[in-house]
């Protein structure tokens, strides 16, 4: 690669792009940690994108109609941090760049959503960025149809590398995007032929361009160091009716001794090589030094969108008052005022009618009441719509011919679905939920973890939540998944016992602004247990007394979901024998932990025998069995201790000993 030719052909562009390369080298060297090669190789692409195409205003980073930029190759975080600093995002100071990867700095090793404006999503786990971007593009399409192009009309740009495209989630994402014809999604592939282990060819022979074409994308191919070719490709991509992948042929660690080698991927911290690279660039400035004229040029790029933003604000102000209020409410993540009354009314109807139904059906009943009054909900299922009960009649299907549709047939793509839901939530103005079988949290888990890490309120509708699903057998029976998700910080796991609890769980999920939720729902019918109506949302307490002891309180039964009804039957058996028994429903451990200790002491007082009942493994229950004033020798567990089996649900509950009699016997053995 002739650097001198690049410098002389486009000297202004070269200096602006070199500022990114220099900051990257200096920051990684100062930290003695990081990834230099990708930012150095993609600096030309990023410079053209931000200078000539990105719609943004550095002084107003949250402008709703800005273009979104997703650095899917998150290890190259210094590319993003350099762009944010150079274009004038106030928070991304030079001091933050100097403290790259240091404790307390907003310049974390990989981009972390919430650390600084301009970081649209957390990336680092490869493939997550491109998959999340699909959700952003979906939200943009739906809102453009709803509010018109005058209010919503922007692009989602992604820089992805070979790692992103090798991860399996990328195929789920691009297959979905191609099917949905997301024309405002543009992926710039850093085609440098290098991974950490060596050349890409040692592990992969995939023709990525043909792969994207086969998935319904437009594909362009360019020299990733030619600014005019980059510009022309981006301009053409914006005229297409499909998502576009631009294959940018680049040199990793351009201009460095490690160029075009696997060593170029990582931390280039050798002082002599660093100075040699800068000399090759014609960059004779000190560490972290950006010439005033170059910084000024970049800041002009950062402020270029101010006029367009002002015009957009005028258009928003001219929108009808009710439409504008709806747009701003949804964007703020506020639930409509009618939601609370709607939930209360539904709870009263259920308490009076006392239906017996599976909580997956309960969830559908709630959604039928919620979706018509929350136009921002976007639902879907990973090819299990009829099983997850996630579609309601008012939604319409989101597809190329119906951009106002709010239901997505994701196909068998749990991981891609979960990541897209994150993208919708991050885009703003959308409340995303999606369903699959609960055992397939295994497939959705990486994106679910990022929901929690980023604090975005996606809602996961996980049905067939125990051995109660029956004949599909142990592969489909989730015994450890409750424990797995409860172990995740900032994640609410709801396992409602009946339709009333399901309604309350949905209300909490849809009013949260920073905590994702999973609804763990049954296939089998359960009775209505909350037969006396109360306006209070009792699930909000996490755990509460469903039925108290008659006479002296000698035992406390704690249960969740479908096992609460079994615990209630066990209580009847124990009360018949003169053993006063309290039943505590614990639909959300996380919320129960957040209640004050005085409340928890009232619900779980010291003294009585405690038995936990759940058709999952015991892991986690000891906190409530002999923590919180309980005693190890006076506690027991009725549930699963291994994987399930294939048989009808009622046979399995009997076989595994999750029955009223078994619970009663356990209590008596502890008294």
XYZ file of C-alpha atoms in Angstrom:
671
model
C 0.000 0.000 0.000
C 1.512 3.310 -1.148
C 0.757 5.685 1.716
C 2.349 8.594 -0.101
C -0.097 8.164 -2.975
C -3.015 8.188 -0.532
C -1.675 11.314 1.163
C -1.161 13.272 -2.027
C -4.409 12.213 -3.739
C -6.646 13.552 -0.961
C -4.503 15.532 1.496
C -7.383 17.055 3.509
C -9.168 13.750 3.887
C -5.874 12.049 4.733
C -5.152 14.405 7.633
C -8.652 14.009 9.066
C -8.463 10.218 8.842
C -4.940 10.212 10.240
C -6.184 12.037 13.338
C -8.218 8.908 14.095
C -5.204 6.663 13.542
C -2.927 8.811 15.692
C -5.378 9.058 18.582
C -5.876 5.298 18.423
C -2.159 4.559 18.558
C -1.598 7.013 21.414
C -4.560 5.806 23.511
C -3.746 2.120 23.116
C -0.088 2.781 23.902
C -0.982 4.762 27.024
C -3.280 2.007 28.232
C -0.893 -0.726 27.088
C -4.110 -2.453 26.121
C -6.649 -2.394 23.335
C -7.059 -3.040 19.622
C -5.358 -0.692 17.199
C -5.620 -2.351 13.804
C -9.292 -1.994 12.937
C -9.542 1.770 13.649
C -6.377 2.325 11.609
C -7.755 0.304 8.718
C -11.290 1.734 8.747
C -10.396 5.369 9.441
C -10.958 6.336 5.803
C -14.403 4.742 5.705
C -15.438 6.323 9.005
C -14.171 9.747 7.946
C -16.184 9.757 4.720
C -19.258 8.411 6.505
C -19.252 11.122 9.175
C -18.132 13.934 6.897
C -20.446 13.384 3.949
C -23.334 11.142 5.001
C -24.069 10.848 8.727
C -26.962 13.014 9.906
C -26.108 14.066 13.453
C -25.458 17.086 15.649
C -22.651 16.624 18.161
C -24.126 19.340 20.378
C -27.472 17.487 20.535
C -26.549 13.795 20.544
C -30.056 12.584 21.448
C -31.787 14.198 18.455
C -34.417 11.524 17.691
C -34.060 11.717 13.897
C -30.275 11.376 13.878
C -28.657 8.582 11.921
C -27.516 5.700 14.103
C -23.911 4.505 13.958
C -23.192 1.048 15.330
C -19.599 -0.124 15.741
C -20.321 -3.843 15.630
C -16.582 -4.544 15.656
C -16.542 -3.139 19.165
C -12.974 -4.112 19.931
C -12.027 -1.182 17.675
C -13.638 1.184 20.153
C -11.002 3.864 19.654
C -12.470 4.461 16.198
C -15.736 5.527 17.823
C -14.137 7.431 20.690
C -11.903 9.306 18.265
C -14.885 10.252 16.105
C -16.861 11.478 19.101
C -13.942 13.541 20.413
C -12.980 15.012 17.063
C -16.520 15.986 16.064
C -17.062 17.757 19.378
C -19.291 15.604 21.559
C -18.878 17.523 24.857
C -18.425 14.504 27.121
C -15.725 12.876 24.985
C -12.858 15.080 26.109
C -9.201 14.539 25.327
C -8.750 13.579 28.976
C -11.206 10.717 28.456
C -9.222 9.576 25.409
C -6.029 9.675 27.474
C -7.721 7.484 30.093
C -8.797 4.844 27.592
C -9.627 1.568 29.368
C -9.016 3.062 32.825
C -11.317 2.822 35.841
C -13.995 5.482 35.864
C -13.403 6.637 32.286
C -16.252 6.603 29.756
C -13.795 5.141 27.232
C -14.227 1.497 28.237
C -12.428 -1.289 26.408
C -15.520 -1.862 24.292
C -18.266 0.719 23.679
C -20.734 0.670 26.562
C -24.204 2.115 26.068
C -24.954 4.798 28.643
C -21.331 5.710 29.248
C -21.346 8.549 26.748
C -23.676 10.143 24.179
C -22.944 8.829 20.707
C -22.543 5.242 21.875
C -25.783 3.842 20.490
C -25.367 0.298 21.817
C -22.969 -1.884 23.752
C -20.796 -3.893 21.396
C -17.868 -6.203 21.865
C -19.529 -9.616 21.790
C -19.107 -10.015 18.052
C -22.227 -10.111 15.924
C -24.359 -8.335 18.519
C -23.929 -4.927 16.929
C -25.101 -5.881 13.457
C -28.006 -7.857 14.925
C -29.029 -4.998 17.213
C -28.877 -2.604 14.266
C -31.557 -4.653 12.523
C -33.924 -3.804 15.374
C -33.043 -0.120 15.099
C -33.873 -0.215 11.398
C -37.188 -1.972 12.083
C -38.177 0.672 14.639
C -37.265 3.417 12.171
C -39.438 1.859 9.437
C -42.461 1.469 11.714
C -42.186 4.988 13.100
C -41.619 6.512 9.657
C -44.885 4.917 8.541
C -46.674 6.094 11.667
C -45.361 9.661 11.919
C -44.340 10.305 8.247
C -40.921 11.067 6.780
C -41.114 14.623 8.096
C -40.592 13.311 11.631
C -38.760 9.997 11.200
C -36.384 9.452 8.295
C -32.890 8.294 9.120
C -30.370 5.526 8.438
C -28.609 2.953 10.564
C -24.954 2.482 9.630
C -22.877 -0.457 10.867
C -19.169 -1.161 10.730
C -18.677 -4.912 11.016
C -15.650 -7.150 10.718
C -15.001 -10.777 9.864
C -15.631 -11.743 13.482
C -19.109 -10.215 13.404
C -19.917 -12.078 10.199
C -18.570 -15.432 11.400
C -20.697 -15.406 14.548
C -23.922 -17.286 13.880
C -26.178 -14.481 15.068
C -25.124 -12.450 12.036
C -26.885 -14.865 9.685
C -30.065 -14.663 11.754
C -29.806 -10.877 11.550
C -29.060 -10.489 7.859
C -31.646 -13.114 6.908
C -34.299 -11.195 8.821
C -33.186 -7.817 7.434
C -33.196 -9.109 3.877
C -36.661 -10.587 4.217
C -37.997 -7.352 5.709
C -36.262 -5.206 3.058
C -34.800 -2.759 5.560
C -33.518 -0.262 3.006
C -32.304 2.207 5.641
C -29.765 -0.294 6.985
C -26.241 -0.057 5.562
C -23.418 -2.344 6.687
C -19.795 -1.466 5.981
C -17.725 -4.650 6.114
C -14.089 -4.226 7.107
C -12.747 -6.784 4.632
C -9.138 -6.989 5.807
C -8.687 -10.771 5.647
C -7.247 -11.019 9.169
C -8.406 -12.496 12.499
C -6.535 -12.957 15.769
C -5.261 -16.409 14.808
C -4.051 -15.362 11.376
C -5.497 -14.987 7.909
C -9.244 -15.534 7.603
C -8.580 -18.360 5.161
C -7.212 -20.609 7.931
C -10.726 -20.900 9.361
C -13.244 -19.754 6.763
C -13.949 -19.968 3.039
C -17.297 -18.157 3.041
C -17.928 -15.736 0.210
C -19.499 -13.022 2.336
C -20.673 -10.973 -0.635
C -22.576 -13.944 -2.084
C -23.935 -14.722 1.372
C -25.465 -11.262 1.707
C -26.816 -11.423 -1.838
C -28.425 -14.780 -1.059
C -30.009 -13.220 2.034
C -31.757 -10.495 0.051
C -29.258 -7.647 0.317
C -27.703 -5.333 -2.233
C -23.918 -5.698 -2.237
C -21.267 -3.208 -3.322
C -17.497 -3.667 -3.355
C -14.925 -0.887 -2.993
C -11.391 0.066 -2.032
C -11.840 1.026 1.625
C -9.037 3.588 1.422
C -10.406 5.532 -1.563
C -12.600 8.350 -0.221
C -14.366 8.959 -3.536
C -15.234 5.275 -3.922
C -16.477 5.171 -0.326
C -18.623 8.255 -0.909
C -20.105 6.907 -4.147
C -20.948 3.556 -2.556
C -22.708 5.185 0.399
C -24.668 7.455 -1.942
C -25.749 4.482 -4.040
C -26.668 2.421 -0.967
C -29.112 5.134 0.095
C -31.024 4.820 -3.172
C -31.672 1.073 -2.883
C -34.842 -0.695 -1.819
C -32.974 -3.379 0.129
C -30.450 -3.296 2.959
C -26.954 -2.800 1.561
C -23.636 -4.375 2.445
C -20.558 -2.480 1.257
C -17.465 -4.677 1.186
C -14.610 -2.318 2.034
C -11.248 -3.842 1.113
C -8.855 -2.496 3.726
C -5.454 -3.036 5.298
C -5.547 -3.745 9.021
C -3.111 -1.502 10.962
C -2.483 0.569 7.835
C 1.018 2.021 7.750
C 2.297 0.126 10.770
C 4.950 -2.578 10.804
C 2.174 -5.023 11.734
C 0.019 -4.086 8.715
C -1.805 -7.043 7.135
C -0.820 -9.433 9.950
C -2.675 -10.891 12.905
C -0.425 -8.837 15.195
C -2.030 -5.770 13.670
C -5.336 -6.717 15.285
C -4.181 -6.136 18.844
C -2.373 -3.592 20.962
C 0.357 -1.891 18.921
C 2.398 -0.405 21.753
C 6.012 -0.608 20.526
C 7.232 2.995 20.791
C 9.597 2.847 17.813
C 6.990 1.266 15.563
C 4.415 3.815 16.682
C 6.672 6.726 15.750
C 7.554 5.037 12.461
C 3.872 4.686 11.598
C 3.233 8.355 12.370
C 6.222 9.306 10.235
C 4.810 7.240 7.387
C 1.549 9.142 7.780
C 3.388 12.474 7.688
C 2.091 13.122 11.198
C 4.791 14.982 13.124
C 2.764 15.865 16.214
C 3.179 14.744 19.808
C 1.104 12.171 21.656
C -2.593 13.097 21.757
C -1.828 16.290 19.828
C -4.354 17.225 17.142
C -3.503 20.288 15.026
C -5.988 23.107 15.491
C -6.973 23.208 11.815
C -7.712 19.460 11.750
C -9.751 19.667 14.958
C -11.623 22.647 13.529
C -12.464 20.731 10.361
C -13.790 17.825 12.399
C -15.841 20.094 14.652
C -17.394 21.651 11.547
C -18.444 18.127 10.559
C -19.908 17.664 14.038
C -21.987 20.842 13.796
C -23.059 20.367 10.173
C -26.344 18.775 11.252
C -27.436 21.649 13.513
C -29.459 23.391 10.800
C -31.158 20.157 9.776
C -31.952 19.421 13.411
C -33.512 22.861 13.816
C -35.658 22.283 10.739
C -36.757 18.946 12.185
C -37.685 20.590 15.478
C -39.862 23.044 13.571
C -41.598 20.183 11.772
C -42.195 18.407 15.075
C -43.644 21.581 16.562
C -45.998 21.842 13.593
C -47.275 18.303 14.120
C -50.765 18.007 15.581
C -50.762 18.329 19.354
C -52.049 14.823 20.076
C -49.697 13.210 17.554
C -46.750 15.134 18.942
C -47.670 14.218 22.510
C -47.912 10.553 21.518
C -44.509 10.692 19.803
C -42.849 12.375 22.780
C -44.516 10.064 25.318
C -43.382 6.931 23.532
C -39.901 8.371 23.018
C -39.645 9.088 26.760
C -40.647 5.492 27.502
C -43.703 6.575 29.475
C -46.736 4.296 29.517
C -50.078 5.813 28.510
C -52.195 6.999 31.414
C -54.858 4.463 30.463
C -52.584 1.501 31.131
C -53.120 1.401 34.895
C -56.910 1.572 34.619
C -56.903 -1.046 31.871
C -54.915 -3.472 34.010
C -57.143 -2.859 37.043
C -60.282 -3.465 35.003
C -58.891 -6.703 33.581
C -57.845 -7.913 37.044
C -61.353 -7.347 38.366
C -62.887 -9.290 35.465
C -60.530 -12.217 36.063
C -61.050 -12.270 39.825
C -64.800 -12.352 39.294
C -64.815 -14.854 36.417
C -62.073 -17.067 37.901
C -61.069 -18.788 34.663
C -58.663 -21.695 34.540
C -56.101 -21.116 31.803
C -52.434 -21.482 30.963
C -50.484 -18.359 31.830
C -49.318 -18.163 28.196
C -53.028 -17.691 27.396
C -53.273 -15.261 30.305
C -50.485 -13.271 28.676
C -52.412 -13.132 25.408
C -55.488 -11.945 27.309
C -53.444 -9.129 28.814
C -51.870 -8.197 25.474
C -55.320 -7.969 23.884
C -56.096 -5.249 26.410
C -52.705 -3.525 26.261
C -51.728 -3.458 22.585
C -54.622 -1.282 21.370
C -53.716 1.459 23.853
C -49.918 1.166 23.488
C -49.203 1.719 19.816
C -45.470 1.585 20.535
C -45.471 -2.144 21.331
C -43.714 -4.283 18.728
C -44.297 -7.984 19.259
C -43.085 -11.174 17.697
C -42.157 -14.800 18.068
C -39.409 -17.115 16.910
C -41.750 -19.296 14.823
C -43.940 -20.121 17.819
C -46.694 -17.532 17.542
C -49.507 -19.998 18.221
C -47.650 -21.446 21.200
C -46.375 -18.183 22.697
C -49.715 -16.378 22.188
C -47.873 -13.156 21.335
C -50.035 -11.906 18.425
C -53.163 -9.832 18.965
C -55.663 -8.889 16.296
C -55.014 -5.161 16.278
C -51.285 -5.274 15.513
C -50.915 -6.103 11.847
C -47.826 -7.886 10.522
C -44.691 -5.843 9.838
C -43.562 -6.648 6.306
C -42.467 -4.781 3.163
C -46.089 -4.196 2.184
C -47.212 -3.028 5.625
C -44.782 -0.747 7.448
C -47.382 0.113 10.077
C -47.584 -3.522 11.183
C -46.252 -4.169 14.687
C -45.903 -7.949 14.723
C -42.793 -9.686 13.413
C -42.494 -13.270 12.295
C -38.857 -13.744 13.270
C -38.535 -17.289 12.019
C -36.388 -19.724 13.963
C -34.016 -16.986 15.115
C -34.125 -16.612 18.912
C -30.740 -14.924 19.146
C -31.464 -12.533 16.290
C -34.906 -11.774 17.717
C -33.541 -10.879 21.141
C -30.820 -8.658 19.660
C -33.343 -6.922 17.387
C -35.543 -6.259 20.418
C -32.598 -4.514 22.052
C -32.203 -2.417 18.915
C -35.839 -1.346 18.977
C -35.599 -0.341 22.626
C -32.345 1.544 22.027
C -33.793 3.347 19.020
C -36.458 4.814 21.265
C -40.204 5.090 20.908
C -40.692 1.323 20.879
C -41.650 -1.293 23.466
C -40.379 -4.613 22.156
C -41.470 -8.069 23.265
C -40.778 -11.443 21.723
C -41.584 -15.038 22.479
C -40.111 -18.507 22.331
C -40.005 -21.608 24.522
C -38.265 -20.932 27.798
C -35.619 -23.582 27.203
C -34.495 -21.501 24.230
C -33.325 -18.738 26.495
C -30.130 -20.709 25.831
C -30.247 -19.365 22.259
C -31.373 -15.836 23.179
C -29.191 -15.501 26.274
C -26.284 -13.404 24.861
C -28.666 -10.642 23.798
C -30.714 -11.009 26.994
C -27.541 -10.427 28.971
C -26.874 -7.267 26.980
C -30.442 -6.091 27.679
C -29.577 -6.229 31.365
C -26.107 -4.743 30.938
C -27.416 -1.803 28.905
C -30.544 -1.346 31.010
C -33.015 -1.499 28.128
C -36.540 -2.728 28.944
C -37.086 -5.486 26.400
C -39.647 -8.099 27.470
C -39.054 -11.796 26.850
C -42.176 -13.962 26.705
C -40.900 -17.436 27.575
C -43.603 -20.086 27.513
C -43.586 -23.842 28.231
C -41.697 -22.999 31.384
C -41.290 -26.344 33.180
C -41.871 -30.092 33.051
C -45.488 -29.008 32.728
C -45.016 -28.769 28.964
C -45.126 -32.561 29.017
C -44.430 -34.863 26.101
C -41.757 -32.801 24.310
C -39.434 -34.168 26.946
C -36.234 -33.117 28.698
C -34.711 -31.248 25.739
C -37.604 -28.804 25.933
C -38.166 -28.774 29.697
C -36.277 -25.862 31.294
C -35.135 -26.958 34.733
C -32.107 -24.663 35.201
C -33.221 -21.610 33.249
C -34.969 -19.776 36.069
C -31.764 -19.949 38.103
C -29.708 -18.809 35.116
C -31.793 -15.715 34.507
C -32.206 -14.905 38.204
C -28.418 -14.881 38.434
C -28.302 -12.062 35.862
C -27.950 -8.581 37.391
C -30.598 -5.985 36.504
C -33.032 -8.528 35.103
C -36.544 -9.175 36.427
C -37.792 -12.745 36.177
C -41.573 -12.943 36.522
C -43.201 -16.338 37.029
C -46.878 -15.534 37.554
C -49.244 -17.982 39.239
C -52.419 -16.991 37.416
C -53.929 -14.426 35.064
C -54.084 -11.692 37.710
C -50.382 -12.019 38.464
C -49.681 -12.150 34.727
C -51.476 -8.833 34.230
C -49.510 -7.260 37.068
C -46.238 -8.617 35.675
C -46.986 -7.154 32.249
C -47.781 -3.784 33.810
C -44.408 -3.767 35.565
C -42.538 -4.862 32.444
C -44.150 -2.166 30.320
C -43.516 0.645 32.803
C -39.868 -0.147 33.496
C -37.376 2.179 31.841
C -34.122 0.466 32.715
C -34.698 -3.199 33.543
C -35.575 -5.949 31.048
C -38.020 -8.665 32.037
C -38.755 -12.301 31.335
C -42.253 -13.692 31.739
C -42.029 -17.404 32.522
C -45.365 -18.838 31.401
C -47.058 -22.228 31.523
C -48.384 -24.482 28.810
C -50.757 -26.204 31.240
C -53.857 -24.620 32.738
C -53.751 -23.137 36.214
C -56.685 -21.892 38.328
C -57.318 -18.271 39.258
C -55.903 -17.919 42.772
C -56.399 -14.184 43.248
C -60.176 -14.349 43.626
C -60.543 -11.155 45.657
C -59.897 -8.053 43.581
C -57.436 -5.428 44.735
C -56.250 -2.406 42.797
C -52.788 -2.808 44.300
C -50.159 -4.446 42.111
C -48.986 -7.189 44.477
C -46.425 -8.583 42.034
C -44.613 -5.241 42.447
C -43.647 -6.462 45.930
C -42.027 -9.532 44.408
C -43.513 -11.846 47.034
C -46.617 -11.611 49.172
C -48.903 -13.645 51.409
C -51.482 -15.302 49.185
C -53.131 -17.335 51.950
C -52.330 -17.145 55.648
C -52.379 -19.817 58.302
C -55.525 -20.639 60.207
C -54.531 -21.129 63.835
C -50.910 -21.193 64.906
C -48.557 -20.597 61.975
C -46.277 -23.639 61.808
C -45.234 -23.726 58.153
C -44.614 -21.374 55.247
C -44.862 -22.660 51.692
C -43.114 -20.532 49.067
C -43.865 -21.141 45.406
C -43.913 -19.556 41.957
C -45.963 -20.000 38.819
C -47.883 -23.221 38.314
C -46.637 -24.597 41.617
C -48.471 -21.954 43.668
C -51.746 -23.792 43.040
C -50.110 -27.045 44.162
C -48.869 -25.316 47.310
C -52.401 -24.106 47.998
C -53.679 -27.682 47.807
C -50.886 -28.764 50.158
C -51.959 -26.045 52.557
C -55.478 -27.546 52.624
C -54.014 -30.955 53.544
C -51.858 -29.468 56.283
C -54.644 -27.332 57.719
C -56.840 -30.438 57.897
C -54.177 -31.949 60.133
C -54.078 -28.868 62.340
C -50.834 -27.518 60.877
C -51.293 -23.789 60.310
C -49.777 -23.018 56.906
C -49.054 -19.764 55.090
C -48.601 -19.719 51.297
C -46.311 -17.053 49.881
C -46.423 -16.437 46.144
C -43.030 -15.210 44.927
C -43.506 -14.189 41.299
C -40.388 -11.991 41.176
C -37.452 -12.611 43.504
C -35.639 -9.505 42.273
C -38.450 -7.174 43.319
C -38.869 -8.993 46.631
C -35.180 -8.424 47.370
C -35.707 -4.695 46.752
C -38.513 -4.362 49.310
C -37.530 -3.145 52.743
C -36.523 -5.669 55.365
C -39.529 -4.879 57.559
C -41.843 -6.011 54.770
C -39.815 -9.156 54.093
C -39.887 -9.943 57.815
C -43.677 -9.751 57.799
C -43.897 -12.090 54.797
C -41.178 -14.495 55.970
C -41.052 -14.314 59.775
C -38.656 -16.491 61.705
C -39.943 -19.641 63.394
C -42.126 -21.678 61.020
C -40.860 -24.518 58.863
C -40.210 -23.364 55.289
C -40.672 -25.385 52.119
C -40.053 -24.025 48.612
C -41.943 -25.487 45.671
C -40.888 -24.969 42.062
C -40.644 -27.266 39.032
C -37.033 -26.238 38.485
C -33.775 -26.923 40.274
C -33.233 -25.735 43.858
C -30.363 -23.370 43.018
C -31.089 -19.930 44.499
C -33.893 -20.965 46.825
C -31.614 -21.305 49.850
C -31.617 -17.496 50.157
C -35.290 -17.705 51.099
C -35.231 -21.082 52.821
C -32.602 -20.426 55.460
C -31.600 -16.846 54.808
C -34.038 -14.157 55.886
C -34.495 -15.615 59.419
C -34.979 -19.217 58.259
C -33.048 -22.222 59.531
C -31.332 -24.885 57.459
C -32.647 -27.755 59.581
C -36.193 -26.447 59.266
C -36.263 -25.955 55.513
C -36.886 -28.158 52.507
C -37.359 -28.085 48.749
C -39.871 -29.824 46.514
C -38.942 -29.587 42.868
C -36.506 -30.879 40.274
C -33.080 -32.311 40.989
C -32.236 -33.464 37.468
C -33.549 -33.170 33.942
C -37.139 -34.041 33.075
C -38.721 -36.807 30.995
C -41.193 -37.306 28.170
C -44.725 -37.920 29.417
C -47.980 -36.044 30.032
C -47.617 -33.196 32.505
C -49.717 -34.744 35.262
C -47.700 -37.958 35.066
C -44.445 -36.013 35.335
C -45.528 -34.037 38.385
C -46.450 -37.295 40.108
C -43.235 -39.008 38.959
C -40.988 -36.202 40.205
C -42.881 -35.810 43.451
C -44.187 -32.288 42.965
C -47.595 -32.951 44.483
C -49.691 -31.590 47.363
C -49.115 -34.760 49.363
C -45.352 -34.659 48.834
C -45.271 -31.056 50.018
C -47.361 -31.876 53.077
C -45.111 -34.825 53.874
C -42.022 -32.626 53.534
C -43.476 -30.126 56.013
C -44.346 -32.858 58.520
C -40.850 -34.315 58.273
C -39.403 -30.960 59.291
C -41.728 -30.214 62.216
